[in-house]
Tab-separated table of C-alpha atoms in Angstrom:
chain	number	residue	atom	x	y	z
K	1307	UNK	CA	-1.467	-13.357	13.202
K	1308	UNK	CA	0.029	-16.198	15.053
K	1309	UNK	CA	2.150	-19.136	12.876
K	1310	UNK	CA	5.426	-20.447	12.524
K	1311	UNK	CA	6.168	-17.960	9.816
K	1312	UNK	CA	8.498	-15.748	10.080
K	1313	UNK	CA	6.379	-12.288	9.209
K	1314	UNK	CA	8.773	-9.618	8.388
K	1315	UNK	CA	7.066	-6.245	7.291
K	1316	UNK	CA	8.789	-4.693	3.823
K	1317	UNK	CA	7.984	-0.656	4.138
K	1318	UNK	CA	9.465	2.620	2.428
K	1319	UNK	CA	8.290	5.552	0.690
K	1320	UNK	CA	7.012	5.557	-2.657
K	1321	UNK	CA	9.608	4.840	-5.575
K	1322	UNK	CA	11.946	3.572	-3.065
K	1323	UNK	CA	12.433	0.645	-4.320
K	1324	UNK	CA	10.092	-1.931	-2.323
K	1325	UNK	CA	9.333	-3.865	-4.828
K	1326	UNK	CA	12.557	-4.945	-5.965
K	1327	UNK	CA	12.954	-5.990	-2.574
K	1328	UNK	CA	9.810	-7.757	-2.600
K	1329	UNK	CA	10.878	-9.672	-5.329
K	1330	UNK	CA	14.342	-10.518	-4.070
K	1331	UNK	CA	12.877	-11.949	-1.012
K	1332	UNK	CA	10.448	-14.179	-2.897
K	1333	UNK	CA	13.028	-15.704	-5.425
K	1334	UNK	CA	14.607	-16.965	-1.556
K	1335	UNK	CA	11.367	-18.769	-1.152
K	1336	UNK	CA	9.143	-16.132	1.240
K	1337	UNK	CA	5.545	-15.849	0.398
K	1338	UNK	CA	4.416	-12.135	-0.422
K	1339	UNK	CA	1.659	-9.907	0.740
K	1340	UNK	CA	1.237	-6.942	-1.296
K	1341	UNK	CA	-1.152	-4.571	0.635
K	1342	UNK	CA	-0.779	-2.246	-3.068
K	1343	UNK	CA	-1.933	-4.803	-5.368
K	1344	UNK	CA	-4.554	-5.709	-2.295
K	1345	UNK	CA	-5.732	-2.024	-2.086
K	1346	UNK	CA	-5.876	-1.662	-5.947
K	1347	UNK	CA	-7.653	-4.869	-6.511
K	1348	UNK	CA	-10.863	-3.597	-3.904
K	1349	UNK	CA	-10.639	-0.203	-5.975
K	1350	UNK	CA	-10.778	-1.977	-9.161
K	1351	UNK	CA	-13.997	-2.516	-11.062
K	1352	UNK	CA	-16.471	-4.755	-8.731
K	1353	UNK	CA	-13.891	-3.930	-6.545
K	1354	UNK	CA	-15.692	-4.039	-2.695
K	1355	UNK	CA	-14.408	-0.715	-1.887
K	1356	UNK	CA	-16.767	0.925	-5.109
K	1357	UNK	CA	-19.923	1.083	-3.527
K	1358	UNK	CA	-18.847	3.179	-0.051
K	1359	UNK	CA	-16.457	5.065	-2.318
K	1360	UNK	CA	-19.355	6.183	-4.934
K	1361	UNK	CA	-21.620	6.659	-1.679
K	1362	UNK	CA	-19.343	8.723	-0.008
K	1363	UNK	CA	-17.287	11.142	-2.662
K	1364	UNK	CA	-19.861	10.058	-5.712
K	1365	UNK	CA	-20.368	8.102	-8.598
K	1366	UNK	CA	-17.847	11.360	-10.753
K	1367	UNK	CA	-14.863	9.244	-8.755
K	1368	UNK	CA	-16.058	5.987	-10.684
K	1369	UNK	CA	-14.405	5.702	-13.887
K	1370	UNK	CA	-16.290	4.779	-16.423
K	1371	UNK	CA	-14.911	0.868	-16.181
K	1372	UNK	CA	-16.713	1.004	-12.593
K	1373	UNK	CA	-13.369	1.238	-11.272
K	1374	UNK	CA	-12.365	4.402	-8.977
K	1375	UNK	CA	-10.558	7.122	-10.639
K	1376	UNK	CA	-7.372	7.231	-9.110
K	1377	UNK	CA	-5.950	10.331	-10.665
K	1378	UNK	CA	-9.096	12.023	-9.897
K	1379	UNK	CA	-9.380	10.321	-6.263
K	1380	UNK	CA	-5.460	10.998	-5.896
K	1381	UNK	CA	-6.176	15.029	-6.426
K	1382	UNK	CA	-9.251	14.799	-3.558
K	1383	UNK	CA	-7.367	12.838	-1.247
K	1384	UNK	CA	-4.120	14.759	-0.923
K	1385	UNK	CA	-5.687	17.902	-0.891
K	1386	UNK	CA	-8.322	17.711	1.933
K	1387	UNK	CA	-6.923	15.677	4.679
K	1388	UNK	CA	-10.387	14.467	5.921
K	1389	UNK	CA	-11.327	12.893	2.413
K	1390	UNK	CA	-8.355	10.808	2.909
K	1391	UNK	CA	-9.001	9.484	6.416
K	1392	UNK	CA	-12.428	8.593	4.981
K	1393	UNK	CA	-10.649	6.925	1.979
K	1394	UNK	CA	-8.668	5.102	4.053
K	1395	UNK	CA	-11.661	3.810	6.525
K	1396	UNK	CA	-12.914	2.278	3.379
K	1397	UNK	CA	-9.987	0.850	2.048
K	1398	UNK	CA	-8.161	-0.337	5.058
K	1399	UNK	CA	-10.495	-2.624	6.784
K	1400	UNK	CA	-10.779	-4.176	3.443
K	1401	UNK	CA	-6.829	-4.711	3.310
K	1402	UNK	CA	-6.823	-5.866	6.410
K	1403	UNK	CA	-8.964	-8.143	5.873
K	1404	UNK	CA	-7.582	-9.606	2.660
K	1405	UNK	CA	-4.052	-9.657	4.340
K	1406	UNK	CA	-5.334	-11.721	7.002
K	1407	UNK	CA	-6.151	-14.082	4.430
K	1408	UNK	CA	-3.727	-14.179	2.049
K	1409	UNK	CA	-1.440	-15.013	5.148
K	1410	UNK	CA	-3.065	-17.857	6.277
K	1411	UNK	CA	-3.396	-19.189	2.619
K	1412	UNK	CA	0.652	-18.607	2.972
K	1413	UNK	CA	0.547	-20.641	6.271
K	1414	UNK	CA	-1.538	-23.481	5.245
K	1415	UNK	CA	0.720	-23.843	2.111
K	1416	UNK	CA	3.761	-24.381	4.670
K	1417	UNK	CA	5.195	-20.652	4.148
K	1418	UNK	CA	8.160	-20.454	6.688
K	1419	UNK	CA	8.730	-16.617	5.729
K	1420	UNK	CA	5.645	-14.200	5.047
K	1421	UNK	CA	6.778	-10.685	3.656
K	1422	UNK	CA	3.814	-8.050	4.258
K	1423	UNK	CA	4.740	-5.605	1.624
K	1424	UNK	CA	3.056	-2.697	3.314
K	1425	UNK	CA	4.109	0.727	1.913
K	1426	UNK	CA	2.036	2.810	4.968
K	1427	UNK	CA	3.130	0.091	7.919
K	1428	UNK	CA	4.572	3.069	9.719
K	1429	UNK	CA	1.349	5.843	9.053
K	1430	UNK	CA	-1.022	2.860	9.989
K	1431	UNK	CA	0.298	1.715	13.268
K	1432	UNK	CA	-1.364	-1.333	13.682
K	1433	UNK	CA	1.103	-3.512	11.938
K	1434	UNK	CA	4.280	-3.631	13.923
K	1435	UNK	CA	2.813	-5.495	16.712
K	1436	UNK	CA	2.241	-8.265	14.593
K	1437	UNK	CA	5.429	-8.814	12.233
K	1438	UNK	CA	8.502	-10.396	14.001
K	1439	UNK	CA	11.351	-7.819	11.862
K	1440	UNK	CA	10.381	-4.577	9.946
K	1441	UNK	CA	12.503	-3.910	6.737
K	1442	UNK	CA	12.939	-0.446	5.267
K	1443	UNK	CA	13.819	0.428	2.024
K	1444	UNK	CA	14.976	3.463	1.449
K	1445	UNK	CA	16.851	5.908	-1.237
K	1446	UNK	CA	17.768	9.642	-1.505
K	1447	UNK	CA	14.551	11.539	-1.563
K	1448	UNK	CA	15.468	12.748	-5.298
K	1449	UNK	CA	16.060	9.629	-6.565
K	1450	UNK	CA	12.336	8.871	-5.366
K	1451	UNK	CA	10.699	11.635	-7.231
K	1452	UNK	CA	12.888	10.552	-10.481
K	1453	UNK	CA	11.448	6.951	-10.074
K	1454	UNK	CA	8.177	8.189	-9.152
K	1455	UNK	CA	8.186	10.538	-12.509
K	1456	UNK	CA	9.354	8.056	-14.579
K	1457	UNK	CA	7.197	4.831	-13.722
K	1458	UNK	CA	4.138	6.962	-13.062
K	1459	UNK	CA	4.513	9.697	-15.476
K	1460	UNK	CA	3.366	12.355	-12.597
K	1461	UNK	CA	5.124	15.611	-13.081
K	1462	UNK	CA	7.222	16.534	-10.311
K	1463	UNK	CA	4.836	18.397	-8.474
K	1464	UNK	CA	2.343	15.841	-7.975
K	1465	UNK	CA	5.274	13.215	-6.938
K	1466	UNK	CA	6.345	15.508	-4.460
K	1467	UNK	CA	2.851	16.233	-3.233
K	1468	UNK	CA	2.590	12.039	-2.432
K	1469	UNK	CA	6.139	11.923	-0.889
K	1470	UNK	CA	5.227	14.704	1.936
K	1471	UNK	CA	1.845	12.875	2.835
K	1472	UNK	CA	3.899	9.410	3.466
K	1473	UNK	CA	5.868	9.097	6.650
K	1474	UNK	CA	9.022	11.184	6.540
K	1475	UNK	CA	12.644	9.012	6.534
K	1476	UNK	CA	13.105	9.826	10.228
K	1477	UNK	CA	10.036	8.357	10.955
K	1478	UNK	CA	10.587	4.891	9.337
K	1479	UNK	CA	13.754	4.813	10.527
């Protein structure tokens, strides 16, 4: 990713509070990239992700809407390690790929900050090579699981279950 922008990457743990940054930063005029809404949109029905996902977990992760079921896929994924690495080598090329161009549509509208809201930057480890500053949000680990509880509706258990499989605090920072 090469430009004129500057491409700062927005990271944190889940409910920490990214995406009031997010917005912050674009009501000062940056141009967003939202890996989430990216990820969520290729898992969504006649989403590109669907047909690997069906082929490789099977069609009872397809929700009825021909979008993948996310509770069920969240339960699968953070219980067997290996069925999330081969999540994630569906879903992540296809993120890349739509980043890619979402930041050049950014850069050909004359974008002079790009914000790659990227909630696994750090787990990943391909992005920090190519973002010029890396912003973490971050909160007290309880006041994660509250907002993660209350937005989501997850009991705590299954909040806490997502929070150990991110990067831990030390890590990001």
């Amino acid at each position: 990713m090469r430009g004129t922008a500057l491409r700062i990457g927005l990271t944190g743990g889940i409910g920490s509070g990214k995406s009031t940054v997010a917005r912050t930063l674009v009501a000062c005029g940056a141009a967003l990239v939202d890996a989430d809404a990216i990820s969520r949109a290729v898992t969504a029905a006649g989403g590109a992700a669907i047909p690997e996902i069906a082929a490789q977990f099977g069609s009872h992760l397809i929700a009825a809407d021909g979008a993948m079921d996310r509770e069920r896929m969240r339960q699968v994924a953070f219980d067997d390690p290996t069925a999330r690495r081969r999540l994630e080598s569906i879903i992540h090329p296809l993120v890349g790929l739509e980043t890619l161009r979402q930041y050049e549509l950014a850069m050909g509208a004359g974008s002079r900050c790009v914000v790659f809201d990227i909630p696994l930057l750090v787990e990943s480890g391909r992005w920090r090579q190519q973002l010029d500053q890396v912003l973490v949000v971050d909160c007290r680990e309880a006041t994660q699981i509250d907002r993660v509880m209350a937005r989501n509706g997850w009991p705590r258990d299954v909040a806490e279950k997502i929070l150990a499989g991110q990067a831990s605090r030390r890590q990001r920072l």
